[in-house]
Amino acid sequence: MNRPVKNFARLCMILFGTLIFGLEPSAGLCAAERAVAVTALTEGQVRVLDGAKWQPVGEKQLMRNGSILETHAKGRVLLKFRDGSWMRIFQKTRISLASEKAPEHPRGRFERKWILNRGSFSAGLVPGRQSLEIRTPNRFEIQALEGVLSLSLQEGGTTVSVSRGTVKVRNARTGISLNGGQRLDRVLPSDLLSEKVHLIPFILLMEIQPKGSKDSGNLPQTLEVTVQLVRHMQNREMRRSGPLLLISPSSFYPEPRKLMLNSRGAAQIDLPLLPSLGKDPGSDGRVSLMVIMDSREAVSTVAGFAEYYVLPSRN
């Protein structure tokens, strides 16, 4: 059901790309003044410390280098970066976009540093386009070049989980690499990390099916997307509700969409399919989707991935 998606991470280079505008810095701006991200899906109370003053955060607001964001009890915000990477900041979180160095040539990388002071977030990182370093006050350091990861800093310790890709984690004592499907759960700075690696307990299984005309000569009018929360490695359905965020690196659906797991741990959404999609000579006709838990529960749940080829012969 949760079919592997080849080169899915590379498709993330398109993610939100058509929507990220006005972010290219002019030559006259110093690094501290440059806009590095733009906001979307802002909910509840979110504010930013830009300079010396806290200000409320709205939709499509530019975030500058060095900005500190803070979400309150019901606050969430999505940040979209210039290379197509994204970060979803959850409730009761404070995080600093400490620095970003833009590449000096088209094939270079954005060099980013974030500082998580408290709370949690999930992020999707485009491969080959950036290198990310995340630090916490309790002496944890996370390094990543690509993939999908979640990080939570609570009183009980630090939790790092990886849905896709490889992430390097170091505390005050030792370092380790985490691969997709693995996590460190509420670890302390003095812990031996190699003894704390576990499988992420839950996974979101996602499936895409055509809806409408099934004539091989015609394209379906709608794609039906279904999601089911299950226990990892057991495929046992979990009866647990909660918010979801559906993201597509495909230009077909550039806007993220919010879903809700019902009491059976399931969710469903219909996505309209434009007839021109399968005829576009510049596209391979592939629709790729990703779904994450839209709360700090993301650290205990593997993101779901699925794809559908508009051309029937590819499915």
mmCIF file with all atom_site columns, C-alpha atoms in Angstrom, residues 23 44 89 103 129 139 231 286 306:
data_model
loop_
_atom_site.group_PDB
_atom_site.id
_atom_site.type_symbol
_atom_site.label_atom_id
_atom_site.label_alt_id
_atom_site.label_comp_id
_atom_site.label_asym_id
_atom_site.label_entity_id
_atom_site.label_seq_id
_atom_site.pdbx_PDB_ins_code
_atom_site.Cartn_x
_atom_site.Cartn_y
_atom_site.Cartn_z
_atom_site.occupancy
_atom_site.B_iso_or_equiv
_atom_site.pdbx_formal_charge
_atom_site.auth_seq_id
_atom_site.auth_comp_id
_atom_site.auth_asym_id
_atom_site.auth_atom_id
_atom_site.pdbx_PDB_model_num
ATOM 1 C CA . LEU A 1 23  ? 12.994 35.624 -1.785  1.00 0.00 ? 23  LEU A CA 1
ATOM 2 C CA . GLY A 1 44  ? -3.152 30.223 16.261  1.00 0.00 ? 44  GLY A CA 1
ATOM 3 C CA . ILE A 1 89  ? 6.781  24.224 13.413  1.00 0.00 ? 89  ILE A CA 1
ATOM 4 C CA . PRO A 1 103 ? 25.270 29.227 -2.674  1.00 0.00 ? 103 PRO A CA 1
ATOM 5 C CA . ARG A 1 129 ? 20.608 21.740 -2.461  1.00 0.00 ? 129 ARG A CA 1
ATOM 6 C CA . ARG A 1 139 ? 24.314 20.104 23.619  1.00 0.00 ? 139 ARG A CA 1
ATOM 7 C CA . ARG A 1 231 ? 1.813  0.055  14.063  1.00 0.00 ? 231 ARG A CA 1
ATOM 8 C CA . ARG A 1 286 ? 3.815  11.361 -11.995 1.00 0.00 ? 286 ARG A CA 1
ATOM 9 C CA . ALA A 1 306 ? 2.874  7.382  -2.460  1.00 0.00 ? 306 ALA A CA 1
#
